[in-house]
């Protein structure tokens, strides 16, 4: 409520709408669906590791070692250069959402002035840029150091 009107001039309505829709959807999914699964999984993992240590400390150590290796692999895939690629990828996704919303909202004007090819160009370019960034991100994640 305290944001100036200049903020809305510099940030397209498509971008803002996409952020709000995605944020609401992700919040609802987390609270309504995933929270119980996450807590159940954590409780099951902890109790399994404790029981493994109780019955056989070697089995417990092997289980913990596999968890550490998994976490290290995730950090490798999501950190460093790949984190920068993810930011670029998300920026391209935001730009595509903004261009898509502007294109759809402008269809009546486009029809009146018969400018279909020109209005579609920026939307098409944003889709191509997004596709390129998605390929770069995928290539970067798949190449592990």
mmCIF file of N, CA and C in Angstrom:
data_model
loop_
_atom_site.group_PDB
_atom_site.id
_atom_site.type_symbol
_atom_site.label_atom_id
_atom_site.label_comp_id
_atom_site.label_asym_id
_atom_site.label_seq_id
_atom_site.Cartn_x
_atom_site.Cartn_y
_atom_site.Cartn_z
ATOM 1 N N UNK A 1 0.820 -1.197 0.000
ATOM 2 C CA UNK A 1 0.000 0.000 0.000
ATOM 3 C C UNK A 1 0.863 1.260 0.000
ATOM 4 N N UNK A 2 2.122 1.152 0.413
ATOM 5 C CA UNK A 2 2.980 2.322 0.512
ATOM 6 C C UNK A 2 3.884 2.490 -0.702
ATOM 7 N N UNK A 3 3.722 1.644 -1.715
ATOM 8 C CA UNK A 3 4.557 1.718 -2.910
ATOM 9 C C UNK A 3 4.137 2.900 -3.770
ATOM 10 N N UNK A 4 5.124 3.614 -4.306
ATOM 11 C CA UNK A 4 4.812 4.762 -5.155
ATOM 12 C C UNK A 4 4.294 4.286 -6.507
ATOM 13 N N UNK A 5 3.608 5.178 -7.219
ATOM 14 C CA UNK A 5 3.088 4.835 -8.536
ATOM 15 C C UNK A 5 4.205 4.634 -9.547
ATOM 16 N N UNK A 6 5.360 5.219 -9.320
ATOM 17 C CA UNK A 6 6.506 5.025 -10.207
ATOM 18 C C UNK A 6 6.961 3.576 -10.248
ATOM 19 N N UNK A 7 6.775 2.863 -9.153
ATOM 20 C CA UNK A 7 7.134 1.444 -9.123
ATOM 21 C C UNK A 7 6.345 0.676 -10.177
ATOM 22 N N UNK A 8 5.066 1.002 -10.318
ATOM 23 C CA UNK A 8 4.219 0.292 -11.269
ATOM 24 C C UNK A 8 4.512 0.704 -12.706
ATOM 25 N N UNK A 9 5.075 1.898 -12.891
ATOM 26 C CA UNK A 9 5.480 2.303 -14.233
ATOM 27 C C UNK A 9 6.716 1.537 -14.685
ATOM 28 N N UNK A 10 7.642 1.291 -13.772
ATOM 29 C CA UNK A 10 8.890 0.617 -14.145
ATOM 30 C C UNK A 10 8.774 -0.901 -14.112
ATOM 31 N N UNK A 11 7.750 -1.438 -13.484
ATOM 32 C CA UNK A 11 7.524 -2.892 -13.436
ATOM 33 C C UNK A 11 6.199 -3.197 -14.114
ATOM 34 N N UNK A 12 6.264 -3.955 -15.190
ATOM 35 C CA UNK A 12 5.066 -4.250 -15.965
ATOM 36 C C UNK A 12 4.035 -5.035 -15.184
ATOM 37 N N UNK A 13 2.783 -4.866 -15.553
ATOM 38 C CA UNK A 13 1.702 -5.551 -14.848
ATOM 39 C C UNK A 13 1.796 -7.063 -15.018
ATOM 40 N N UNK A 14 2.317 -7.511 -16.165
ATOM 41 C CA UNK A 14 2.479 -8.952 -16.369
ATOM 42 C C UNK A 14 3.466 -9.549 -15.392
ATOM 43 N N UNK A 15 4.554 -8.832 -15.142
ATOM 44 C CA UNK A 15 5.567 -9.302 -14.194
ATOM 45 C C UNK A 15 4.992 -9.361 -12.781
ATOM 46 N N UNK A 16 4.308 -8.302 -12.376
ATOM 47 C CA UNK A 16 3.736 -8.253 -11.027
ATOM 48 C C UNK A 16 2.664 -9.325 -10.843
ATOM 49 N N UNK A 17 1.834 -9.481 -11.859
ATOM 50 C CA UNK A 17 0.776 -10.493 -11.764
ATOM 51 C C UNK A 17 1.374 -11.894 -11.670
ATOM 52 N N UNK A 18 2.408 -12.146 -12.466
ATOM 53 C CA UNK A 18 3.062 -13.455 -12.435
ATOM 54 C C UNK A 18 3.668 -13.724 -11.062
ATOM 55 N N UNK A 19 4.331 -12.720 -10.481
ATOM 56 C CA UNK A 19 4.932 -12.890 -9.147
ATOM 57 C C UNK A 19 3.858 -13.162 -8.093
ATOM 58 N N UNK A 20 2.756 -12.415 -8.137
ATOM 59 C CA UNK A 20 1.686 -12.612 -7.154
ATOM 60 C C UNK A 20 1.017 -13.969 -7.320
ATOM 61 N N UNK A 21 0.725 -14.351 -8.561
ATOM 62 C CA UNK A 21 0.081 -15.643 -8.805
ATOM 63 C C UNK A 21 0.971 -16.793 -8.359
ATOM 64 N N UNK A 22 2.244 -16.734 -8.729
ATOM 65 C CA UNK A 22 3.163 -17.806 -8.361
ATOM 66 C C UNK A 22 3.383 -17.860 -6.847
ATOM 67 N N UNK A 23 3.506 -16.691 -6.218
ATOM 68 C CA UNK A 23 3.700 -16.653 -4.771
ATOM 69 C C UNK A 23 2.508 -17.231 -4.028
ATOM 70 N N UNK A 24 1.310 -16.865 -4.441
ATOM 71 C CA UNK A 24 0.104 -17.391 -3.793
ATOM 72 C C UNK A 24 -0.021 -18.895 -4.017
ATOM 73 N N UNK A 25 0.268 -19.325 -5.214
ATOM 74 C CA UNK A 25 0.176 -20.750 -5.531
ATOM 75 C C UNK A 25 1.195 -21.568 -4.740
ATOM 76 N N UNK A 26 2.417 -21.080 -4.661
ATOM 77 C CA UNK A 26 3.457 -21.803 -3.922
ATOM 78 C C UNK A 26 3.165 -21.824 -2.424
ATOM 79 N N UNK A 27 2.630 -20.734 -1.893
ATOM 80 C CA UNK A 27 2.282 -20.683 -0.470
ATOM 81 C C UNK A 27 1.162 -21.673 -0.161
ATOM 82 N N UNK A 28 0.151 -21.699 -1.002
ATOM 83 C CA UNK A 28 -0.963 -22.622 -0.797
ATOM 84 C C UNK A 28 -0.488 -24.064 -0.891
ATOM 85 N N UNK A 29 0.361 -24.358 -1.869
ATOM 86 C CA UNK A 29 0.872 -25.720 -2.028
ATOM 87 C C UNK A 29 1.680 -26.144 -0.814
ATOM 88 N N UNK A 30 2.527 -25.258 -0.322
ATOM 89 C CA UNK A 30 3.338 -25.585 0.856
ATOM 90 C C UNK A 30 2.465 -25.834 2.076
ATOM 91 N N UNK A 31 1.565 -24.914 2.376
ATOM 92 C CA UNK A 31 0.773 -25.021 3.597
ATOM 93 C C UNK A 31 -0.273 -26.131 3.530
ATOM 94 N N UNK A 32 -0.929 -26.278 2.391
ATOM 95 C CA UNK A 32 -2.036 -27.224 2.311
ATOM 96 C C UNK A 32 -1.597 -28.646 1.966
ATOM 97 N N UNK A 33 -0.468 -28.787 1.264
ATOM 98 C CA UNK A 33 -0.112 -30.108 0.772
ATOM 99 C C UNK A 33 1.246 -30.622 1.261
ATOM 100 N N UNK A 34 2.258 -29.775 1.233
ATOM 101 C CA UNK A 34 3.618 -30.255 1.465
ATOM 102 C C UNK A 34 4.063 -30.249 2.925
ATOM 103 N N UNK A 35 3.492 -29.412 3.754
ATOM 104 C CA UNK A 35 3.969 -29.278 5.127
ATOM 105 C C UNK A 35 3.860 -30.591 5.910
ATOM 106 N N UNK A 36 2.744 -31.261 5.784
ATOM 107 C CA UNK A 36 2.575 -32.541 6.477
ATOM 108 C C UNK A 36 3.546 -33.582 5.927
ATOM 109 N N UNK A 37 3.740 -33.603 4.618
ATOM 110 C CA UNK A 37 4.674 -34.561 4.019
ATOM 111 C C UNK A 37 6.109 -34.296 4.456
ATOM 112 N N UNK A 38 6.487 -33.027 4.502
ATOM 113 C CA UNK A 38 7.850 -32.670 4.900
ATOM 114 C C UNK A 38 8.112 -33.062 6.354
ATOM 115 N N UNK A 39 7.178 -32.738 7.244
ATOM 116 C CA UNK A 39 7.384 -33.079 8.657
ATOM 117 C C UNK A 39 7.377 -34.589 8.861
ATOM 118 N N UNK A 40 6.522 -35.309 8.156
ATOM 119 C CA UNK A 40 6.504 -36.769 8.256
ATOM 120 C C UNK A 40 7.794 -37.392 7.739
ATOM 121 N N UNK A 41 8.306 -36.864 6.649
ATOM 122 C CA UNK A 41 9.561 -37.363 6.085
ATOM 123 C C UNK A 41 10.720 -37.114 7.035
ATOM 124 N N UNK A 42 10.787 -35.926 7.614
ATOM 125 C CA UNK A 42 11.868 -35.608 8.557
ATOM 126 C C UNK A 42 11.799 -36.514 9.781
ATOM 127 N N UNK A 43 10.605 -36.723 10.321
ATOM 128 C CA UNK A 43 10.459 -37.587 11.499
ATOM 129 C C UNK A 43 10.843 -39.026 11.170
ATOM 130 N N UNK A 44 10.440 -39.499 9.998
ATOM 131 C CA UNK A 44 10.773 -40.865 9.588
ATOM 132 C C UNK A 44 12.284 -41.021 9.407
ATOM 133 N N UNK A 45 12.923 -40.036 8.786
ATOM 134 C CA UNK A 45 14.371 -40.111 8.566
ATOM 135 C C UNK A 45 15.127 -40.145 9.895
ATOM 136 N N UNK A 46 14.777 -39.240 10.794
ATOM 137 C CA UNK A 46 15.472 -39.170 12.090
ATOM 138 C C UNK A 46 15.285 -40.469 12.879
ATOM 139 N N UNK A 47 14.050 -40.959 12.910
ATOM 140 C CA UNK A 47 13.811 -42.197 13.659
ATOM 141 C C UNK A 47 14.515 -43.388 13.015
ATOM 142 N N UNK A 48 14.585 -43.426 11.687
ATOM 143 C CA UNK A 48 15.287 -44.519 11.006
ATOM 144 C C UNK A 48 16.778 -44.488 11.310
ATOM 145 N N UNK A 49 17.382 -43.307 11.266
ATOM 146 C CA UNK A 49 18.809 -43.194 11.562
ATOM 147 C C UNK A 49 19.094 -43.589 13.015
ATOM 148 N N UNK A 50 18.261 -43.136 13.936
ATOM 149 C CA UNK A 50 18.445 -43.493 15.346
ATOM 150 C C UNK A 50 18.346 -45.007 15.518
ATOM 151 N N UNK A 51 17.350 -45.622 14.895
ATOM 152 C CA UNK A 51 17.199 -47.076 15.010
ATOM 153 C C UNK A 51 18.369 -47.819 14.371
ATOM 154 N N UNK A 52 18.890 -47.283 13.267
ATOM 155 C CA UNK A 52 20.051 -47.925 12.645
ATOM 156 C C UNK A 52 21.260 -47.876 13.565
ATOM 157 N N UNK A 53 21.461 -46.765 14.242
ATOM 158 C CA UNK A 53 22.573 -46.663 15.187
ATOM 159 C C UNK A 53 22.360 -47.581 16.391
ATOM 160 N N UNK A 54 21.113 -47.742 16.793
ATOM 161 C CA UNK A 54 20.824 -48.619 17.920
ATOM 162 C C UNK A 54 21.135 -50.079 17.559
ATOM 163 N N UNK A 55 20.714 -50.506 16.376
ATOM 164 C CA UNK A 55 20.911 -51.899 15.980
ATOM 165 C C UNK A 55 22.318 -52.171 15.439
ATOM 166 N N UNK A 56 22.843 -51.245 14.615
ATOM 167 C CA UNK A 56 24.178 -51.450 14.031
ATOM 168 C C UNK A 56 24.764 -50.087 13.677
ATOM 169 N N UNK A 57 25.803 -49.681 14.386
ATOM 170 C CA UNK A 57 26.379 -48.355 14.179
ATOM 171 C C UNK A 57 26.965 -48.206 12.781
ATOM 172 N N UNK A 58 27.404 -49.299 12.162
ATOM 173 C CA UNK A 58 27.950 -49.224 10.797
ATOM 174 C C UNK A 58 26.858 -48.851 9.801
ATOM 175 N N UNK A 59 25.689 -49.425 9.976
ATOM 176 C CA UNK A 59 24.564 -49.119 9.099
ATOM 177 C C UNK A 59 24.132 -47.654 9.284
ATOM 178 N N UNK A 60 24.114 -47.172 10.494
ATOM 179 C CA UNK A 60 23.785 -45.770 10.761
ATOM 180 C C UNK A 60 24.788 -44.822 10.129
ATOM 181 N N UNK A 61 26.084 -45.171 10.237
ATOM 182 C CA UNK A 61 27.131 -44.335 9.639
ATOM 183 C C UNK A 61 27.016 -44.321 8.118
ATOM 184 N N UNK A 62 26.702 -45.471 7.523
ATOM 185 C CA UNK A 62 26.531 -45.543 6.063
ATOM 186 C C UNK A 62 25.347 -44.685 5.610
ATOM 187 N N UNK A 63 24.291 -44.709 6.388
ATOM 188 C CA UNK A 63 23.107 -43.898 6.064
ATOM 189 C C UNK A 63 23.437 -42.414 6.148
ATOM 190 N N UNK A 64 24.126 -41.999 7.195
ATOM 191 C CA UNK A 64 24.504 -40.594 7.331
ATOM 192 C C UNK A 64 25.480 -40.164 6.237
ATOM 193 N N UNK A 65 26.397 -41.057 5.846
ATOM 194 C CA UNK A 65 27.338 -40.742 4.773
ATOM 195 C C UNK A 65 26.610 -40.500 3.455
ATOM 196 N N UNK A 66 25.589 -41.306 3.166
ATOM 197 C CA UNK A 66 24.834 -41.109 1.924
ATOM 198 C C UNK A 66 24.085 -39.770 1.940
ATOM 199 N N UNK A 67 23.595 -39.371 3.108
ATOM 200 C CA UNK A 67 22.914 -38.082 3.227
ATOM 201 C C UNK A 67 23.896 -36.934 2.996
ATOM 202 N N UNK A 68 25.082 -37.028 3.570
ATOM 203 C CA UNK A 68 26.093 -35.981 3.392
ATOM 204 C C UNK A 68 26.493 -35.869 1.924
ATOM 205 N N UNK A 69 26.699 -37.001 1.264
ATOM 206 C CA UNK A 69 27.053 -36.981 -0.164
ATOM 207 C C UNK A 69 25.932 -36.353 -0.988
ATOM 208 N N UNK A 70 24.694 -36.680 -0.678
ATOM 209 C CA UNK A 70 23.551 -36.103 -1.403
ATOM 210 C C UNK A 70 23.483 -34.589 -1.227
ATOM 211 N N UNK A 71 23.692 -34.122 -0.012
ATOM 212 C CA UNK A 71 23.652 -32.682 0.255
ATOM 213 C C UNK A 71 24.788 -31.969 -0.474
ATOM 214 N N UNK A 72 25.970 -32.561 -0.482
ATOM 215 C CA UNK A 72 27.096 -31.966 -1.213
ATOM 216 C C UNK A 72 26.810 -31.884 -2.711
ATOM 217 N N UNK A 73 26.191 -32.914 -3.263
ATOM 218 C CA UNK A 73 25.853 -32.901 -4.694
ATOM 219 C C UNK A 73 24.823 -31.811 -4.999
ATOM 220 N N UNK A 74 23.837 -31.657 -4.130
ATOM 221 C CA UNK A 74 22.842 -30.603 -4.325
ATOM 222 C C UNK A 74 23.474 -29.215 -4.254
ATOM 223 N N UNK A 75 24.377 -29.021 -3.305
ATOM 224 C CA UNK A 75 25.059 -27.728 -3.181
ATOM 225 C C UNK A 75 25.895 -27.445 -4.420
ATOM 226 N N UNK A 76 26.529 -28.471 -4.961
ATOM 227 C CA UNK A 76 27.330 -28.309 -6.173
ATOM 228 C C UNK A 76 26.443 -27.928 -7.353
ATOM 229 N N UNK A 77 25.291 -28.583 -7.458
ATOM 230 C CA UNK A 77 24.401 -28.317 -8.593
ATOM 231 C C UNK A 77 23.717 -26.959 -8.485
ATOM 232 N N UNK A 78 23.427 -26.497 -7.283
ATOM 233 C CA UNK A 78 22.646 -25.276 -7.123
ATOM 234 C C UNK A 78 23.473 -24.050 -6.767
ATOM 235 N N UNK A 79 24.751 -24.211 -6.473
ATOM 236 C CA UNK A 79 25.563 -23.078 -6.050
ATOM 237 C C UNK A 79 26.514 -22.604 -7.128
ATOM 238 N N UNK A 80 27.279 -21.573 -6.810
ATOM 239 C CA UNK A 80 28.307 -21.052 -7.703
ATOM 240 C C UNK A 80 27.770 -20.540 -9.022
ATOM 241 N N UNK A 81 28.343 -21.023 -10.099
ATOM 242 C CA UNK A 81 27.966 -20.583 -11.443
ATOM 243 C C UNK A 81 26.503 -20.906 -11.741
ATOM 244 N N UNK A 82 26.024 -22.029 -11.247
ATOM 245 C CA UNK A 82 24.646 -22.428 -11.521
ATOM 246 C C UNK A 82 23.637 -21.519 -10.827
ATOM 247 N N UNK A 83 23.993 -20.927 -9.701
ATOM 248 C CA UNK A 83 23.100 -19.974 -9.038
ATOM 249 C C UNK A 83 22.927 -18.730 -9.910
ATOM 250 N N UNK A 84 24.018 -18.291 -10.535
ATOM 251 C CA UNK A 84 23.930 -17.140 -11.442
ATOM 252 C C UNK A 84 23.082 -17.481 -12.660
ATOM 253 N N UNK A 85 23.270 -18.697 -13.192
ATOM 254 C CA UNK A 85 22.463 -19.128 -14.332
ATOM 255 C C UNK A 85 20.981 -19.162 -13.967
ATOM 256 N N UNK A 86 20.676 -19.583 -12.733
ATOM 257 C CA UNK A 86 19.283 -19.635 -12.292
ATOM 258 C C UNK A 86 18.677 -18.242 -12.219
ATOM 259 N N UNK A 87 19.443 -17.259 -11.759
ATOM 260 C CA UNK A 87 18.943 -15.884 -11.719
ATOM 261 C C UNK A 87 18.665 -15.368 -13.128
ATOM 262 N N UNK A 88 19.558 -15.653 -14.060
ATOM 263 C CA UNK A 88 19.354 -15.236 -15.450
ATOM 264 C C UNK A 88 18.128 -15.933 -16.032
ATOM 265 N N UNK A 89 17.987 -17.215 -15.741
ATOM 266 C CA UNK A 89 16.845 -17.997 -16.208
ATOM 267 C C UNK A 89 15.538 -17.421 -15.666
ATOM 268 N N UNK A 90 15.509 -17.103 -14.378
ATOM 269 C CA UNK A 90 14.295 -16.541 -13.782
ATOM 270 C C UNK A 90 13.983 -15.161 -14.360
ATOM 271 N N UNK A 91 15.024 -14.369 -14.653
ATOM 272 C CA UNK A 91 14.800 -13.071 -15.286
ATOM 273 C C UNK A 91 14.160 -13.221 -16.655
ATOM 274 N N UNK A 92 14.633 -14.195 -17.427
ATOM 275 C CA UNK A 92 14.044 -14.449 -18.746
ATOM 276 C C UNK A 92 12.607 -14.936 -18.612
ATOM 277 N N UNK A 93 12.334 -15.723 -17.580
ATOM 278 C CA UNK A 93 10.972 -16.196 -17.343
ATOM 279 C C UNK A 93 10.049 -15.027 -16.994
ATOM 280 N N UNK A 94 10.535 -14.105 -16.174
ATOM 281 C CA UNK A 94 9.743 -12.927 -15.821
ATOM 282 C C UNK A 94 9.473 -12.063 -17.045
ATOM 283 N N UNK A 95 10.491 -11.895 -17.877
ATOM 284 C CA UNK A 95 10.331 -11.093 -19.085
ATOM 285 C C UNK A 95 9.308 -11.731 -20.029
ATOM 286 N N UNK A 96 9.326 -13.049 -20.134
ATOM 287 C CA UNK A 96 8.370 -13.739 -20.985
ATOM 288 C C UNK A 96 6.946 -13.568 -20.444
ATOM 289 N N UNK A 97 6.769 -13.658 -19.131
ATOM 290 C CA UNK A 97 5.440 -13.470 -18.536
ATOM 291 C C UNK A 97 4.935 -12.055 -18.781
ATOM 292 N N UNK A 98 5.829 -11.083 -18.647
ATOM 293 C CA UNK A 98 5.464 -9.686 -18.879
ATOM 294 C C UNK A 98 5.051 -9.469 -20.332
ATOM 295 N N UNK A 99 5.852 -9.983 -21.269
ATOM 296 C CA UNK A 99 5.546 -9.819 -22.694
ATOM 297 C C UNK A 99 4.258 -10.542 -23.061
ATOM 298 N N UNK A 100 4.031 -11.714 -22.467
ATOM 299 C CA UNK A 100 2.806 -12.459 -22.754
ATOM 300 C C UNK A 100 1.564 -11.725 -22.295
ATOM 301 N N UNK A 101 1.611 -11.164 -21.096
ATOM 302 C CA UNK A 101 0.467 -10.417 -20.580
ATOM 303 C C UNK A 101 0.206 -9.171 -21.425
ATOM 304 N N UNK A 102 1.271 -8.459 -21.781
ATOM 305 C CA UNK A 102 1.108 -7.266 -22.609
ATOM 306 C C UNK A 102 0.544 -7.617 -23.981
ATOM 307 N N UNK A 103 0.984 -8.744 -24.534
ATOM 308 C CA UNK A 103 0.484 -9.175 -25.838
ATOM 309 C C UNK A 103 -1.009 -9.486 -25.773
ATOM 310 N N UNK A 104 -1.401 -10.264 -24.751
ATOM 311 C CA UNK A 104 -2.804 -10.648 -24.631
ATOM 312 C C UNK A 104 -3.681 -9.429 -24.371
ATOM 313 N N UNK A 105 -3.227 -8.520 -23.524
ATOM 314 C CA UNK A 105 -4.017 -7.317 -23.245
ATOM 315 C C UNK A 105 -4.116 -6.389 -24.450
ATOM 316 N N UNK A 106 -3.116 -6.469 -25.333
ATOM 317 C CA UNK A 106 -3.108 -5.577 -26.491
ATOM 318 C C UNK A 106 -3.772 -6.139 -27.723
ATOM 319 N N UNK A 107 -4.340 -7.333 -27.660
ATOM 320 C CA UNK A 107 -4.945 -7.950 -28.836
ATOM 321 C C UNK A 107 -6.053 -7.086 -29.452
ATOM 322 N N UNK A 108 -6.947 -6.481 -28.674
ATOM 323 C CA UNK A 108 -7.975 -5.645 -29.313
ATOM 324 C C UNK A 108 -7.374 -4.477 -30.104
ATOM 325 N N UNK A 109 -6.352 -3.849 -29.576
ATOM 326 C CA UNK A 109 -5.711 -2.732 -30.271
ATOM 327 C C UNK A 109 -5.005 -3.235 -31.521
ATOM 328 N N UNK A 110 -4.368 -4.396 -31.401
ATOM 329 C CA UNK A 110 -3.662 -4.982 -32.544
ATOM 330 C C UNK A 110 -4.641 -5.271 -33.671
ATOM 331 N N UNK A 111 -5.804 -5.782 -33.342
ATOM 332 C CA UNK A 111 -6.800 -6.100 -34.362
ATOM 333 C C UNK A 111 -7.308 -4.841 -35.051
ATOM 334 N N UNK A 112 -7.504 -3.780 -34.279
ATOM 335 C CA UNK A 112 -8.005 -2.538 -34.860
ATOM 336 C C UNK A 112 -7.011 -1.962 -35.866
ATOM 337 N N UNK A 113 -5.726 -1.960 -35.505
ATOM 338 C CA UNK A 113 -4.704 -1.357 -36.367
ATOM 339 C C UNK A 113 -3.985 -2.373 -37.258
ATOM 340 N N UNK A 114 -4.391 -3.637 -37.203
ATOM 341 C CA UNK A 114 -3.835 -4.707 -38.031
ATOM 342 C C UNK A 114 -2.302 -4.755 -37.955
ATOM 343 N N UNK A 115 -1.790 -4.842 -36.737
ATOM 344 C CA UNK A 115 -0.344 -4.863 -36.480
ATOM 345 C C UNK A 115 0.084 -6.196 -35.856
ATOM 346 N N UNK A 116 -0.493 -7.300 -36.299
ATOM 347 C CA UNK A 116 -0.267 -8.574 -35.633
ATOM 348 C C UNK A 116 1.195 -9.008 -35.626
ATOM 349 N N UNK A 117 1.894 -8.883 -36.732
ATOM 350 C CA UNK A 117 3.283 -9.339 -36.808
ATOM 351 C C UNK A 117 4.172 -8.520 -35.891
ATOM 352 N N UNK A 118 3.973 -7.212 -35.856
ATOM 353 C CA UNK A 118 4.835 -6.348 -35.047
ATOM 354 C C UNK A 118 4.610 -6.546 -33.557
ATOM 355 N N UNK A 119 3.370 -6.746 -33.163
ATOM 356 C CA UNK A 119 3.097 -6.909 -31.740
ATOM 357 C C UNK A 119 3.553 -8.281 -31.234
ATOM 358 N N UNK A 120 3.545 -9.256 -32.103
ATOM 359 C CA UNK A 120 3.945 -10.596 -31.700
ATOM 360 C C UNK A 120 5.464 -10.734 -31.602
ATOM 361 N N UNK A 121 6.197 -9.846 -32.248
ATOM 362 C CA UNK A 121 7.659 -9.957 -32.312
ATOM 363 C C UNK A 121 8.305 -9.949 -30.922
ATOM 364 N N UNK A 122 7.923 -9.008 -30.057
ATOM 365 C CA UNK A 122 8.574 -8.947 -28.742
ATOM 366 C C UNK A 122 8.207 -10.156 -27.893
ATOM 367 N N UNK A 123 6.974 -10.643 -28.045
ATOM 368 C CA UNK A 123 6.572 -11.842 -27.303
ATOM 369 C C UNK A 123 7.368 -13.049 -27.784
ATOM 370 N N UNK A 124 7.534 -13.166 -29.088
ATOM 371 C CA UNK A 124 8.308 -14.268 -29.671
ATOM 372 C C UNK A 124 9.771 -14.182 -29.238
ATOM 373 N N UNK A 125 10.333 -12.989 -29.232
ATOM 374 C CA UNK A 125 11.732 -12.817 -28.807
ATOM 375 C C UNK A 125 11.917 -13.193 -27.338
ATOM 376 N N UNK A 126 10.941 -12.853 -26.495
ATOM 377 C CA UNK A 126 11.054 -13.212 -25.072
ATOM 378 C C UNK A 126 10.954 -14.720 -24.882
ATOM 379 N N UNK A 127 10.135 -15.394 -25.693
ATOM 380 C CA UNK A 127 10.041 -16.849 -25.617
ATOM 381 C C UNK A 127 11.358 -17.481 -26.051
ATOM 382 N N UNK A 128 11.955 -16.963 -27.122
ATOM 383 C CA UNK A 128 13.233 -17.498 -27.598
ATOM 384 C C UNK A 128 14.346 -17.273 -26.569
ATOM 385 N N UNK A 129 14.346 -16.094 -25.944
ATOM 386 C CA UNK A 129 15.349 -15.805 -24.919
ATOM 387 C C UNK A 129 15.183 -16.745 -23.728
ATOM 388 N N UNK A 130 13.942 -16.966 -23.317
ATOM 389 C CA UNK A 130 13.669 -17.887 -22.219
ATOM 390 C C UNK A 130 14.149 -19.293 -22.569
ATOM 391 N N UNK A 131 13.857 -19.731 -23.768
ATOM 392 C CA UNK A 131 14.278 -21.061 -24.203
ATOM 393 C C UNK A 131 15.794 -21.200 -24.179
ATOM 394 N N UNK A 132 16.491 -20.158 -24.630
ATOM 395 C CA UNK A 132 17.956 -20.180 -24.634
ATOM 396 C C UNK A 132 18.491 -20.250 -23.203
ATOM 397 N N UNK A 133 17.921 -19.458 -22.308
ATOM 398 C CA UNK A 133 18.374 -19.451 -20.920
ATOM 399 C C UNK A 133 18.090 -20.792 -20.241
ATOM 400 N N UNK A 134 16.952 -21.403 -20.569
ATOM 401 C CA UNK A 134 16.626 -22.707 -19.995
ATOM 402 C C UNK A 134 17.641 -23.756 -20.451
ATOM 403 N N UNK A 135 18.030 -23.706 -21.718
ATOM 404 C CA UNK A 135 19.037 -24.639 -22.220
ATOM 405 C C UNK A 135 20.389 -24.394 -21.539
ATOM 406 N N UNK A 136 20.765 -23.125 -21.362
ATOM 407 C CA UNK A 136 22.033 -22.809 -20.695
ATOM 408 C C UNK A 136 22.034 -23.314 -19.257
ATOM 409 N N UNK A 137 20.915 -23.130 -18.570
ATOM 410 C CA UNK A 137 20.832 -23.592 -17.188
ATOM 411 C C UNK A 137 20.925 -25.106 -17.127
ATOM 412 N N UNK A 138 20.205 -25.791 -18.009
ATOM 413 C CA UNK A 138 20.239 -27.240 -18.028
ATOM 414 C C UNK A 138 21.625 -27.757 -18.338
ATOM 415 N N UNK A 139 22.282 -27.142 -19.316
ATOM 416 C CA UNK A 139 23.651 -27.551 -19.658
ATOM 417 C C UNK A 139 24.594 -27.308 -18.490
ATOM 418 N N UNK A 140 24.432 -26.197 -17.797
ATOM 419 C CA UNK A 140 25.300 -25.877 -16.656
ATOM 420 C C UNK A 140 25.114 -26.823 -15.501
ATOM 421 N N UNK A 141 23.881 -27.231 -15.222
ATOM 422 C CA UNK A 141 23.599 -28.134 -14.102
ATOM 423 C C UNK A 141 24.066 -29.547 -14.426
ATOM 424 N N UNK A 142 23.917 -29.937 -15.685
ATOM 425 C CA UNK A 142 24.276 -31.317 -16.065
ATOM 426 C C UNK A 142 25.794 -31.524 -16.076
ATOM 427 N N UNK A 143 26.567 -30.465 -16.269
ATOM 428 C CA UNK A 143 28.026 -30.584 -16.251
ATOM 429 C C UNK A 143 28.523 -30.374 -14.831
ATOM 430 N N UNK A 144 28.722 -31.429 -14.114
ATOM 431 C CA UNK A 144 29.212 -31.321 -12.744
ATOM 432 C C UNK A 144 30.733 -31.179 -12.744
ATOM 433 N N UNK A 145 31.269 -30.351 -11.846
ATOM 434 C CA UNK A 145 32.733 -30.162 -11.800
ATOM 435 C C UNK A 145 33.467 -31.389 -11.307
#
